[in-house]
Structure formats: C-alpha cells, structure tokens
CSV table of C-alpha atoms and ligand atoms in Angstrom, one decimal:
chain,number,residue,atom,x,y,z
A,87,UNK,CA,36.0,-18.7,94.6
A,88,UNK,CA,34.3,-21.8,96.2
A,89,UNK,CA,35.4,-24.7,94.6
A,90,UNK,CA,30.9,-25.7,95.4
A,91,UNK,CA,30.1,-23.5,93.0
A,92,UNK,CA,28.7,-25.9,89.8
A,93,UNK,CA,31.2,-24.7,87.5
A,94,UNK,CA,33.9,-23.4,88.8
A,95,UNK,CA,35.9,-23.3,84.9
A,96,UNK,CA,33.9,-20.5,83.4
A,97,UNK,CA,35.2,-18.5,85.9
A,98,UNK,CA,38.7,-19.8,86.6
A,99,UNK,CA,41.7,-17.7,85.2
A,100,UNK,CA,41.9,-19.2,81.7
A,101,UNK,CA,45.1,-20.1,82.1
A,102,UNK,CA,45.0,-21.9,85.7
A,103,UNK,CA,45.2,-25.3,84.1
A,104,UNK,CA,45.9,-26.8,87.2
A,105,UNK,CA,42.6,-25.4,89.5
A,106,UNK,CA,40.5,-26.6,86.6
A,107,UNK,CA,42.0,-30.1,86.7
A,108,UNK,CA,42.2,-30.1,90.8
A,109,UNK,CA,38.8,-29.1,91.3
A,110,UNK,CA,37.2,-31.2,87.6
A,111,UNK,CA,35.6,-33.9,89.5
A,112,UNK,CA,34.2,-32.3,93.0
A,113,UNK,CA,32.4,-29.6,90.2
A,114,UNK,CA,31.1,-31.9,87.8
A,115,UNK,CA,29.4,-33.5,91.1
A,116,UNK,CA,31.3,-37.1,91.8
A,117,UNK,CA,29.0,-39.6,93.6
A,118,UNK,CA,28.6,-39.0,97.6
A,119,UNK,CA,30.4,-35.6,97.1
A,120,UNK,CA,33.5,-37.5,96.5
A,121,UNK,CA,36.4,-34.9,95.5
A,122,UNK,CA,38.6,-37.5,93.7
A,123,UNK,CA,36.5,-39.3,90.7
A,124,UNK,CA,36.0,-43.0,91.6
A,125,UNK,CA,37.1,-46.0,89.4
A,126,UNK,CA,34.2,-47.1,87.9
A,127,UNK,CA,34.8,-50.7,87.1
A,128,UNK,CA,31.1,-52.3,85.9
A,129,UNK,CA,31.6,-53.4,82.5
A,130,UNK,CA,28.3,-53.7,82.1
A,131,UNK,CA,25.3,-50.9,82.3
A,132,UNK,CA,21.6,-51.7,82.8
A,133,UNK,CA,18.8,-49.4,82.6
A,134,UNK,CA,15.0,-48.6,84.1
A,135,UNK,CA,13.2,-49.1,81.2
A,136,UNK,CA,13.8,-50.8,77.9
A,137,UNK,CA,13.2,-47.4,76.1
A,138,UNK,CA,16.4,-46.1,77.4
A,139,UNK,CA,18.4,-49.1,76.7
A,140,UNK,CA,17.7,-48.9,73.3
A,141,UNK,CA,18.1,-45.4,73.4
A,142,UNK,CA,21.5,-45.6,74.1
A,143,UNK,CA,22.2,-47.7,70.8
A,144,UNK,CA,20.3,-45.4,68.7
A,145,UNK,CA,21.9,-42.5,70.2
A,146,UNK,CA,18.5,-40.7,71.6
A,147,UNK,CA,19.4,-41.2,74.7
A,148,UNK,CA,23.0,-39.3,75.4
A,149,UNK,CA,25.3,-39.2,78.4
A,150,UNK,CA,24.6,-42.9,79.2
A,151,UNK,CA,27.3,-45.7,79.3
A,152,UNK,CA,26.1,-49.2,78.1
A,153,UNK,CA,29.3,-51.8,78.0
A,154,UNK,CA,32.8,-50.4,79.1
A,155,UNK,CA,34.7,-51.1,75.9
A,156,UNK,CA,33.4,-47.6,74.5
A,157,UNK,CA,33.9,-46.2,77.9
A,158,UNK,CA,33.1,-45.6,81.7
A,159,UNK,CA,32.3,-42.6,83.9
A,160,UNK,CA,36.3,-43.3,84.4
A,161,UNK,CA,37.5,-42.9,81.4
A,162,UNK,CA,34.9,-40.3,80.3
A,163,UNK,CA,35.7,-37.8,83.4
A,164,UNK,CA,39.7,-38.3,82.1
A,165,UNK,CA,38.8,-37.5,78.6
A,166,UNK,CA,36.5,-34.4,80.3
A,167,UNK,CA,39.9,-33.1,81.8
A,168,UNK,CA,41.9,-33.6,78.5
A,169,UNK,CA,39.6,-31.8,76.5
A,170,UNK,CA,39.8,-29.0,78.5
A,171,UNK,CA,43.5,-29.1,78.8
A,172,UNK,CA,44.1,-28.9,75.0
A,173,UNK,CA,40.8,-26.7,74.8
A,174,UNK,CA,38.9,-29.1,72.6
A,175,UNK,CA,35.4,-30.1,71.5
A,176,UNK,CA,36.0,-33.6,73.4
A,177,UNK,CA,38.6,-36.6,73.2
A,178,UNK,CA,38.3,-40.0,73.3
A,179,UNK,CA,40.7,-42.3,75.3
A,180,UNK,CA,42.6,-45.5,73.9
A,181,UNK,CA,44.7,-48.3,75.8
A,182,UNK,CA,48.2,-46.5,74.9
A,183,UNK,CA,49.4,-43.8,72.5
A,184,UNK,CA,49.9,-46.4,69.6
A,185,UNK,CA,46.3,-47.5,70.1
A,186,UNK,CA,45.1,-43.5,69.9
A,187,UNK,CA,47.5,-43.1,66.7
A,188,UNK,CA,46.5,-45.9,65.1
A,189,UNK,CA,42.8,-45.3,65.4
A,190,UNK,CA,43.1,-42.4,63.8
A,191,UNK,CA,44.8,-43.7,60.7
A,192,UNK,CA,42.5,-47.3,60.7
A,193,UNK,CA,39.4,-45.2,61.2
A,194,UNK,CA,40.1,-41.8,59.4
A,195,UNK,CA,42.0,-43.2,55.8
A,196,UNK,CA,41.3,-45.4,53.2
A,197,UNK,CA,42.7,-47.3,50.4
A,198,UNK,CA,43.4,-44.6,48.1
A,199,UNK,CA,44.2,-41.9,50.2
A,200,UNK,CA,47.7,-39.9,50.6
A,201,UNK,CA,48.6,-39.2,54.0
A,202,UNK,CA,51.6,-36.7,54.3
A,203,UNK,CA,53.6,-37.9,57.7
A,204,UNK,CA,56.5,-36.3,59.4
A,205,UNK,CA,59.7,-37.9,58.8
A,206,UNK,CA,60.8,-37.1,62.3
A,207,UNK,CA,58.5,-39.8,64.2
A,208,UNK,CA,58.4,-41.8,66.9
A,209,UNK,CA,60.0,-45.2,66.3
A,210,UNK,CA,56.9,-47.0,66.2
A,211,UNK,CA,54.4,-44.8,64.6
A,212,UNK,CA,57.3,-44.9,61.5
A,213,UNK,CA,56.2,-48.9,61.5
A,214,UNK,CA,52.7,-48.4,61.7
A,215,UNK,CA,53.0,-46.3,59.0
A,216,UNK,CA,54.7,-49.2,56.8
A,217,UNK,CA,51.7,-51.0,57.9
A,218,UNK,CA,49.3,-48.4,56.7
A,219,UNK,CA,51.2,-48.4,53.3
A,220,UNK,CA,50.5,-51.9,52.7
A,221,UNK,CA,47.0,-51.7,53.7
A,222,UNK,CA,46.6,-49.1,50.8
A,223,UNK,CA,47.5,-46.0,51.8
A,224,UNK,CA,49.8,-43.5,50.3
A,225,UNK,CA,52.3,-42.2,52.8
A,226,UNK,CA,54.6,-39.8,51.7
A,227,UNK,CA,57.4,-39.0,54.5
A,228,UNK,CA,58.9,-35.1,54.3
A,229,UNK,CA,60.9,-33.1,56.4
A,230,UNK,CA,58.2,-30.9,57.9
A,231,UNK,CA,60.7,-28.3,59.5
A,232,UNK,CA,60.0,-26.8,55.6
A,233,UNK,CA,56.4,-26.1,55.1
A,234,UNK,CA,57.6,-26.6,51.2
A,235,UNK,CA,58.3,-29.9,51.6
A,236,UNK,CA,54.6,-31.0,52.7
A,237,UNK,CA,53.4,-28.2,50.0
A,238,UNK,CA,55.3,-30.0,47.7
A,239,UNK,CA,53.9,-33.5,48.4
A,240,UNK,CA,50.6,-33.0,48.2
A,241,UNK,CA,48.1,-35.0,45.8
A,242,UNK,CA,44.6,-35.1,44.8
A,243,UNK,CA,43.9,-37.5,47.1
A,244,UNK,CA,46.0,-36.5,49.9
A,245,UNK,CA,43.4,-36.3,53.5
A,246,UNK,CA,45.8,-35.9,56.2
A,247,UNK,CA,49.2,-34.3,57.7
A,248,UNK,CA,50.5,-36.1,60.6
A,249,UNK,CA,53.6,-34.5,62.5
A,250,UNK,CA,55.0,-34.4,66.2
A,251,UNK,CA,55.5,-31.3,68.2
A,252,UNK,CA,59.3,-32.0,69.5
A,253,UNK,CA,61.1,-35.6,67.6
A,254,UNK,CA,62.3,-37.9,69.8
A,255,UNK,CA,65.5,-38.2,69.7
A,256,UNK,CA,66.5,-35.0,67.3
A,257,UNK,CA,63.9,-32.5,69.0
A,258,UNK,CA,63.4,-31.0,65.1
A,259,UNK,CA,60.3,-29.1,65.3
A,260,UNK,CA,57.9,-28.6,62.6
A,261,UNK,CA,57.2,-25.0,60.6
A,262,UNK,CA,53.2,-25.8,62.9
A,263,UNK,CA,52.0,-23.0,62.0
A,264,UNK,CA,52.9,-22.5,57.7
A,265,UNK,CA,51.5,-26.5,57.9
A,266,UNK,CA,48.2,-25.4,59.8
A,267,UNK,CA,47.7,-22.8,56.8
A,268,UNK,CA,48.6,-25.2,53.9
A,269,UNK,CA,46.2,-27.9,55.3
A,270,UNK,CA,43.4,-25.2,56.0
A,271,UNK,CA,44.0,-23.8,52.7
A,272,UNK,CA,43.9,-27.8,51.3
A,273,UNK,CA,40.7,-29.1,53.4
A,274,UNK,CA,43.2,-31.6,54.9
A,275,UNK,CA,43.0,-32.9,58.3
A,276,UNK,CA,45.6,-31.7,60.4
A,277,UNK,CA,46.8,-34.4,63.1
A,278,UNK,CA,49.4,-33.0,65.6
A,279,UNK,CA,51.1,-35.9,67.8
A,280,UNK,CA,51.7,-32.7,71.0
A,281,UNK,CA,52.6,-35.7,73.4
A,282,UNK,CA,56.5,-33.9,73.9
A,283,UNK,CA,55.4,-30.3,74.6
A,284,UNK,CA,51.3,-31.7,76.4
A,285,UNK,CA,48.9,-28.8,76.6
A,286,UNK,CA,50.9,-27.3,79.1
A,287,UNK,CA,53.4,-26.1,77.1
A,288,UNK,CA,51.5,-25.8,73.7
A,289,UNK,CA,47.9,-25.8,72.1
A,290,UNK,CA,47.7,-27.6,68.6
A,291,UNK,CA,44.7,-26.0,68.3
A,292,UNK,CA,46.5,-22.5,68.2
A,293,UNK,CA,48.1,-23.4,64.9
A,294,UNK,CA,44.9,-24.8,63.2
A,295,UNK,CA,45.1,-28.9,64.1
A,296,UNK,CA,41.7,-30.8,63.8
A,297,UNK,CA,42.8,-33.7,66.0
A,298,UNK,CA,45.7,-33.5,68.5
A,299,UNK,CA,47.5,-36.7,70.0
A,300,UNK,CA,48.1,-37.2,73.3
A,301,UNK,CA,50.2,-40.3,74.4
A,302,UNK,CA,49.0,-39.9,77.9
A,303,UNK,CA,51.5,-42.1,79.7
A,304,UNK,CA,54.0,-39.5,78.7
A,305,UNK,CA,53.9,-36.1,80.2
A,306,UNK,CA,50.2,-35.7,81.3
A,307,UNK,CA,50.2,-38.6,83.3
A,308,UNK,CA,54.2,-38.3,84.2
A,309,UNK,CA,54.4,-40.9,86.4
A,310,UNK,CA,55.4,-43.9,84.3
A,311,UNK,CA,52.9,-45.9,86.4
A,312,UNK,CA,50.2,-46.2,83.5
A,313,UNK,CA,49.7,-46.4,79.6
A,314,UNK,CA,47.3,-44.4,78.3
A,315,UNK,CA,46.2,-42.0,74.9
A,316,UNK,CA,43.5,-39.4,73.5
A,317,UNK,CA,42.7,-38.1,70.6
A,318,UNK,CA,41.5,-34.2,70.9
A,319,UNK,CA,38.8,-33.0,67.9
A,320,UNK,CA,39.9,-29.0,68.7
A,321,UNK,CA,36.1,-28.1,66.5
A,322,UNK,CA,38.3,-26.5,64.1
A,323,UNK,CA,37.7,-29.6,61.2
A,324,UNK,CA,34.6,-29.1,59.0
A,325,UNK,CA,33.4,-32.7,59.1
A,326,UNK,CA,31.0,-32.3,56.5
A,327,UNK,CA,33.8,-31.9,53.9
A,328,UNK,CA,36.1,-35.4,55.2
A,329,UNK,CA,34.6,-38.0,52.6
A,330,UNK,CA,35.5,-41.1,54.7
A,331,UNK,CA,32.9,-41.2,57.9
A,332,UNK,CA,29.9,-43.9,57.6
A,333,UNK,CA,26.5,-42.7,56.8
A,334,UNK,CA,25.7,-43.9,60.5
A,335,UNK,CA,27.9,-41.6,61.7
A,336,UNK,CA,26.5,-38.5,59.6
A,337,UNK,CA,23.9,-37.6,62.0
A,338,UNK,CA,22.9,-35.1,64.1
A,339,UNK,CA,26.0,-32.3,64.9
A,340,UNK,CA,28.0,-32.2,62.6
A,341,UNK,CA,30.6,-31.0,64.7
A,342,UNK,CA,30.7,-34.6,66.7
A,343,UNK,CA,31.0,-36.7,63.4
A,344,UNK,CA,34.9,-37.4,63.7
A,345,UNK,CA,34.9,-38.1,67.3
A,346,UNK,CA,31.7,-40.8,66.8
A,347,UNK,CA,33.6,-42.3,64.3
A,348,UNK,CA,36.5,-42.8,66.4
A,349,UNK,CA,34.8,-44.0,69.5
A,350,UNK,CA,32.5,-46.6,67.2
A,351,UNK,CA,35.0,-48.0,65.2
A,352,UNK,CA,38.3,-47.3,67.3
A,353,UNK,CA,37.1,-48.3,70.7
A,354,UNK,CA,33.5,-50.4,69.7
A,355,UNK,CA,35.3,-52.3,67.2
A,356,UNK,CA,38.9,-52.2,67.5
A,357,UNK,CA,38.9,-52.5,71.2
A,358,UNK,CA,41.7,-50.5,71.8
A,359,UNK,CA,40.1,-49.0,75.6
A,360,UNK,CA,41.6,-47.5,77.9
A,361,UNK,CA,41.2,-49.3,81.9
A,362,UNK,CA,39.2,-47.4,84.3
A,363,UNK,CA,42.1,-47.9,86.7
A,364,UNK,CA,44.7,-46.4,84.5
A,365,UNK,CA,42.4,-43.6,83.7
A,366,UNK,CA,42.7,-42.7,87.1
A,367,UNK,CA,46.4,-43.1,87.8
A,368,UNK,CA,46.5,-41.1,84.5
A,369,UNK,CA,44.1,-37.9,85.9
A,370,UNK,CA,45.8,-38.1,89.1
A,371,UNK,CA,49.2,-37.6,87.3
A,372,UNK,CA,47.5,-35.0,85.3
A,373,UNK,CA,47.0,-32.7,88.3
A,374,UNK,CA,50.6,-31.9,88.3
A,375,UNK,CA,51.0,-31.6,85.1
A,376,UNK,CA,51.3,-28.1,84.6
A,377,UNK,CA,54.4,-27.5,87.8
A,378,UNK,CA,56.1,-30.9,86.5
A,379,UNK,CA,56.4,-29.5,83.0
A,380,UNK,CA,57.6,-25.6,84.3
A,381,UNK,CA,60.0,-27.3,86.5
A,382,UNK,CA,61.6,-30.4,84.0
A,383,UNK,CA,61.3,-27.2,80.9
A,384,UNK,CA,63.8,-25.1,83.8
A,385,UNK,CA,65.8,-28.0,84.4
A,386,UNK,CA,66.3,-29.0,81.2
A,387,UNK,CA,67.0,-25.9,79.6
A,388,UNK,CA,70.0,-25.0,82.5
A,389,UNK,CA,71.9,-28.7,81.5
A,390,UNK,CA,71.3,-27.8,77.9
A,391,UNK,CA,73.2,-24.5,78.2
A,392,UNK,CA,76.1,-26.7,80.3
A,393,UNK,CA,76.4,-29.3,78.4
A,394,UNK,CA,77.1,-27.0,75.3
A,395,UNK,CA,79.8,-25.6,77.7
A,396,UNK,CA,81.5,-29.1,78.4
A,397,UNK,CA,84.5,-30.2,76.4
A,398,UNK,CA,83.0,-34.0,75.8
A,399,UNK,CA,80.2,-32.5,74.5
A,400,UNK,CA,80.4,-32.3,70.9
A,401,UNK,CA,76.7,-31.3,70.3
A,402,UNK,CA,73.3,-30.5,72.3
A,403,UNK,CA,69.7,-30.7,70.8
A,404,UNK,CA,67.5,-28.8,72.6
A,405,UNK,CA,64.4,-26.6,70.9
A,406,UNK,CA,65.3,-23.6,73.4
A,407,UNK,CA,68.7,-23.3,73.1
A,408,UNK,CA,69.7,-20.5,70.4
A,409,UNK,CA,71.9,-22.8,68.8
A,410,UNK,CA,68.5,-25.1,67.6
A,411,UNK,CA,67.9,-24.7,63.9
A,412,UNK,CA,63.7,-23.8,64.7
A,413,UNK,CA,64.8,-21.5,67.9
A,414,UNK,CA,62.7,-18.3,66.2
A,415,UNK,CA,59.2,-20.5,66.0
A,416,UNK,CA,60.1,-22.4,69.2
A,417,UNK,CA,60.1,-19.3,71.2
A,418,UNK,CA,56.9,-17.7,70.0
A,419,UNK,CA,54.8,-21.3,70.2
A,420,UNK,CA,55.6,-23.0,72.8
A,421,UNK,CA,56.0,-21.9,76.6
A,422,UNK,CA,58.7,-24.4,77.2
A,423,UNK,CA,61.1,-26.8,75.7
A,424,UNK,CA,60.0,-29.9,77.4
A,425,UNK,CA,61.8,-32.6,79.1
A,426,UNK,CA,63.5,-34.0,76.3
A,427,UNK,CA,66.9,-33.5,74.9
A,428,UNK,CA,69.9,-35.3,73.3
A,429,UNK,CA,73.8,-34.6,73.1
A,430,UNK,CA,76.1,-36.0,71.4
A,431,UNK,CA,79.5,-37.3,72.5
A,432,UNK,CA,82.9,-36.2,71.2
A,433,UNK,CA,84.6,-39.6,71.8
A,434,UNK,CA,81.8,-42.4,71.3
A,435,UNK,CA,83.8,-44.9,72.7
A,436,UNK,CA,83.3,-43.7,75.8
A,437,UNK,CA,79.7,-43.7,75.9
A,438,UNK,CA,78.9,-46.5,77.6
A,439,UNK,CA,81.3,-45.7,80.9
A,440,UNK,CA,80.0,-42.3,81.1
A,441,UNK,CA,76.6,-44.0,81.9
A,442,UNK,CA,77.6,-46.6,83.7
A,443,UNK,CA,78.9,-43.8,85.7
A,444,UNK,CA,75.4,-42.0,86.8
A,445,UNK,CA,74.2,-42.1,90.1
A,446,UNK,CA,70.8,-40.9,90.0
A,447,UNK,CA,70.1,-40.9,86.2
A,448,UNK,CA,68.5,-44.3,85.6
A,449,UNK,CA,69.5,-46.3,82.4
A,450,UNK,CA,66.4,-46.6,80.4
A,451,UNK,CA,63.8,-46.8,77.9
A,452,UNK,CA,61.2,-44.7,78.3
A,453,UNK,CA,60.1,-41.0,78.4
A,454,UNK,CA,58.6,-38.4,80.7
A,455,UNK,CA,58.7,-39.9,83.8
A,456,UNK,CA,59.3,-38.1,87.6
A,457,UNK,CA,62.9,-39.7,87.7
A,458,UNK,CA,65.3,-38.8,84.9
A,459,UNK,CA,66.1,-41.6,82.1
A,460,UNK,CA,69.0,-41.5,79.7
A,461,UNK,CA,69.3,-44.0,76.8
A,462,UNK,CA,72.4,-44.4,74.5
A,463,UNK,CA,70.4,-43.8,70.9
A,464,UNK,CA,72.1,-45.8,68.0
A,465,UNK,CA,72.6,-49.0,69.7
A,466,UNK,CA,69.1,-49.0,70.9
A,467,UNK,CA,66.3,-47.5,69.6
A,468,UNK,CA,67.8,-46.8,66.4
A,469,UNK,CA,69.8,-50.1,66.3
A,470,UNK,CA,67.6,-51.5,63.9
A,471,UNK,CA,67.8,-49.4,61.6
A,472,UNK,CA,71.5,-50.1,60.6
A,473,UNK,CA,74.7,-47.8,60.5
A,474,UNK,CA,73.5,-46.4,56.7
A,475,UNK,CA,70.0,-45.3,58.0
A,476,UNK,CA,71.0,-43.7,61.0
A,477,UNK,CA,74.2,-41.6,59.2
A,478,UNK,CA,71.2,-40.0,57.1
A,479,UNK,CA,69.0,-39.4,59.9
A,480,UNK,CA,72.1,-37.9,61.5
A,481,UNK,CA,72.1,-40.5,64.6
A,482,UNK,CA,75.7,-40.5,65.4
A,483,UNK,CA,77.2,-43.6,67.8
A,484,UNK,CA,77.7,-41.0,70.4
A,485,UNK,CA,74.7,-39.9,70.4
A,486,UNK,CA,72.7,-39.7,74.1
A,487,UNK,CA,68.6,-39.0,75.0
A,488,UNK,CA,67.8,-37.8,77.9
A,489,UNK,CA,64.5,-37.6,80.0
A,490,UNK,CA,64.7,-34.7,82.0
A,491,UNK,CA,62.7,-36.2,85.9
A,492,UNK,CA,62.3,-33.7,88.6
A,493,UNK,CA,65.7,-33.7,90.2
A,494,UNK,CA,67.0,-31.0,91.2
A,495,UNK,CA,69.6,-28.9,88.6
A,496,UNK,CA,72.1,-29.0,91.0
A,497,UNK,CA,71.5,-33.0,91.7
A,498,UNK,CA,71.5,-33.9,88.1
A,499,UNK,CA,74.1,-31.0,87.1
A,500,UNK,CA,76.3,-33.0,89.7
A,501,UNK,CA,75.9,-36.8,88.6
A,502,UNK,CA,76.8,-35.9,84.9
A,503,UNK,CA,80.1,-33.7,85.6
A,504,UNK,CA,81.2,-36.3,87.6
A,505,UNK,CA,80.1,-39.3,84.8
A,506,UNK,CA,82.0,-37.1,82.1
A,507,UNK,CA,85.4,-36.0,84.1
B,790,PLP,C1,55.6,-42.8,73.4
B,790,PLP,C2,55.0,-42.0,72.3
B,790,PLP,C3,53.9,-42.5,71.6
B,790,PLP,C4,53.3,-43.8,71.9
B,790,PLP,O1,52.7,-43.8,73.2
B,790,PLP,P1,52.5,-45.1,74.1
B,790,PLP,O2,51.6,-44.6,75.2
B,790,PLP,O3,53.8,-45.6,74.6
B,790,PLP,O4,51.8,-46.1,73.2
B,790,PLP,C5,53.4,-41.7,70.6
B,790,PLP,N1,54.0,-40.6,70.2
B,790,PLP,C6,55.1,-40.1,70.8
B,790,PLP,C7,55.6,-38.8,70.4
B,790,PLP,C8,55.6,-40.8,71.9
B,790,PLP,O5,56.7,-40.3,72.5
C-alpha cells in the first residue's frame, strides 16, 4: 500500500498499530510534505477575518487552534495517534498523568457524588484522592479483584469507578470485565487508568470503559525523556445521562460532551497542557510502542519464571505467571504482562547488597523506561506509609519492583544471578 494514499488507516490491517502510528502524520498531510509532524510552538493563533475568530470561541468554526493552552497542531496530531491506539472517539492531552487523572475527577465529580476507586493505586492518585474527599466527594476504596466488592459499595449517588489495569507494585488486576457490566448496568462512568498494559497490550474499551487513562510518559512514550497524559472517551458513555457537564457544554453531538468538558475546564481553566515539544518526544516514542511492549512482556515474563526458580526468592508477582491469583482473566484480556513485576526476598536484610550489586539494572524511581529500573519498595515508595499500613497491603521489607528495559534476557538474567549468589 502507498503510504500517499490519504488514508492509509482504513485500509491498514486493524491490528498494525505500528504502520498506523509510523505513517499518522505524512497521511494526515504535515506541512511541506513533512513525514515527521513538526513542533508547533505559536502560542498564539490569528485569523483572516473577524468572523472566524469569533467562530472559534463559539464553536462554529471547528478544527481551528486559537491560544496553545487548549492545544496545538502538536498536541492535537499526538492525541490523533492515541485515539487510534486505544480505538477511541478522541483524547485530550494533559502536562503529566496526574494532571490527566486529576482532570477527570476536578471536572467530572461534584460535591455529593460517590466515586468507587481501586484500592490498588498508584501512590499519588491514592492522595489525590484524599484531596477529592475533602473537596466533597465520597470515595469509597474496594478491592476491585472481586467485582462484589465494587457491587457492594455502590450508592445513589455513586458516578464513577476508577481502577488500574496492572497495580504498581502488587500487579493485582481487576475482575475488568464483571466491573464494565456492573457500571453499564448502573449508568456509571467507567475510568480505566490502562497506563501498565498501554493499548498495545489491552483495549479498555473492550471491557466497556467510557474514559481510559493514559500516563503517557510511561509505556507509550517509553523513553523516560518526557511527561505526558491523555484521557481517551472510547464513545461507549451515554453523555446525555452524566448530570455534571455545564449547559455550555450540552451542545451539538452529544457524543463530544465529556471530552468538551475536559478540554474547557481541564486544560482552558486548569492549565494542566501538555508542551508541543514533549508531544513530540512522546509520538516519536509511541512509534515503537507496540515492539518495545512484545519484547519487555517476553523478557519479563522469562525472569518471572526464574526468579520463582531461585532459592532467594521467596515470592514473584507477575500477572502471567500461573502462580498470579487473576492468571485465568489475565490470559484472555490482555496480550501481555507488561514490564512490570515485583519479588520478594527470603532474607530482607540483604536487600540492599543484592542491588548494590547490579550492573546494568539502574537504581531507581521510575517506570517504563528503555533501560531497566529496580527500586526496593517499603523503604521508598511505600515508606510513608508506616510498617502497619504496608503489613496490610502486604508490602513486605523484602519486597523488590522491577521495570523491565529492553536488555536482553540473557544480559539481565546475568546481572541478577550474579547480584543474588
Ligand atoms: C506514573 C503513573 C501515573 C502518573 O503519571 P505521571 O505522568 O508520572 O504523572 C498514573 N497512573 C499510573 C498507573 C502510573 O504508573
């Protein structure tokens, strides 16, 4: 197929997520022909006639960009790509993940409302939520491997259920699907945080999610060289039902209602926007997304089956491995088991000379980048919450995550037999 043709996507193999990303911008026509989108860096956009300037603020005029806080061709050519990655309506982009996350709650919930969160979340989307409870909001935290659970919580006033894909550190997966049919059944809004697995490995949409969360500086942009996050409307949400969207916003398709309200008040207002520049480290990184995410899912999956082998290895978590408590649903949803793992020590005194001992694993924060990161959990990351918190949430002091870079097995295999003899 010639990658001139105008739009080469309808015709791509469905699945081919890297031809549609590689050839997005030369097909949607980039300026001189360019094949790579170029960083568009004008804040500020003026117009022929008055007409159309004021058509872009009452929304008669479309497709037009008029100051770069709600956007750029830059941003907007990103959010094209994620859109079609997680096979969405459209997406709008935000400064980081938090930024995405937190425009969803700021801009979706009220005072009053019950929102039913995952009690497997990220670190600091577990304090935005404290933050959300004392602006007014009801947040009732569940274990969301058991669809009961969040069946059990629910309210009369309850909008939303927010849950991750794989938890960071535990990699507990949530009962995605039973949850989809509870909040279709409901009328709730179904947010899925897929930044673990990315639309490579796994479509939110599949399992009925309205919005899907993209921390974009993890795996789709994979490079640890830029922050970034979307927010996906799959088209699957019936707008018209959600009580908490501004009459201004209540015009026209109905079907672009959520996303409005989200670019107006999360970007217009809050100011949460995401740089043309690291909109384009971010697509560039995306390119590769679906061979970087087959090739950490391989190598991950191989040290997950030896580290269950090794004697100083008293545990693995891994969503892949048969031993993981959701292997069944794991298996059927997702095409992979990510990058991420944890394993836990027999003898935690030793933890911190068995990674003082690696060679190429780098001693870090962070997630999802090319190299491979390992961080010791409880006196970290989970250090805050004190020795009583973590004994419930099962974070032991030997306790190790891993970030699974593109090293070979047989490198990485290597450095940590020779850190644990
Ligand atoms: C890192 C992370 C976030 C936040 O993303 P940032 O881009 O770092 O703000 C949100 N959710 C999950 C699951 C993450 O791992």
């Amino acid at each position: 197929m010639s990658p001139s043709e105008p739009t080469p996507a309808d015709s791509a193999d469905p699945v081919d997520i890297t031809a549609r990303l590689v050839h997005a911008d030369f097909a949607a026509g980039a300026e001189h022909g360019a094949v790579h989108k170029p960083i568009h860096t004008s804040v500020q956009y003026g117009f022929a006639r008055t007409a159309d300037l004021v058509g872009t603020f009452q929304g008669t005029v479309k497709g037009t960009f008029n100051y770069a806080r709600q956007g750029t061709p830059s941003t907007q050519s990103l959010e094209a790509k994620v859109t079609q990655l997680e096979a969405g309506l459209g997406t709008v982009s935000f400064a980081t993940g938090m930024a995405a996350i937190a425009a969803v709650f700021m801009t979706l919930l009220r005072a009053g409302d019950h929102l039913i969160a995952s009690r497997y979340v990220f670190g600091n989307t577990n304090s935005l939520l404290l933050t959300l409870q004392d602006l007014g909001v009801q947040v009732s935290m569940v274990d969301v491997t058991d669809a009961g659970q969040v069946a059990a919580a629910a309210r009369g006033n309850t909008r939303m259920v927010f849950l991750e894909t794989i938890a960071n550190p535990g990699t507990q997966v949530p009962d995605l699907r039973a949850i989809g049919t509870l909040c279709a059944q409901h009328g709730w809004l179904y947010v899925v945080d897929n930044t673990v697995t990315s639309p490579a490995l796994f479509q939110p949409k599949g399992v009925g999610a309205g919005l899907v969360i993209n921390s974009l500086t993890k795996t789709i942009g994979g490079h640890g060289n830029a922050l970034g996050g979307a927010v996906t409307d799959t088209g699957l949400f019936d707008w018209e039902r959600y009580p908490n969207l501004f009459d201004a916003y209540r015009r026209g398709d109905a079907r672009q209602w959520g996303l409005t309200q989200l670019r107006k008040k999360g970007l217009r207002d809050m100011g949460g926007t995401l740089s043309s520049d690291s909109a384009h480290r971010l697509a560039t990184g995306a390119e590769t997304l679906a061979l970087r995410q087959a090739q950490t899912s391989a190598t991950a999956l191989a040290l997950a089956h030896w580290f269950e082998q090794h004697p100083a290895v008293a545990r693995v978590a891994y969503p892949m491995l048969a031993s993981h408590p959701q292997y069944a649903w794991v298996t059927e949803l997702f095409a992979g088991g990510s990058w991420l793992m944890s394993f836990e020590l027999r003898d935690a005194s030793r933890l911190e000379s068995v990674l003082d001992r690696l060679q190429w694993v780098i001693r870090a924060t962070g997630l999802a980048d090319t190299r491979s990161l390992v961080i010791p959990v409880a006196s970290t990351i989970f250090w805050e919450a004190g020795p009583a918190k973590r004994a419930e949430m099962g974070i032991a002091d030997g306790l190790i995550r891993l970030s699974v870079g593109l090293e070979s097995l047989a490198t990485l295999q290597a450095d940590w037999a020779q850190a644990l003899s």
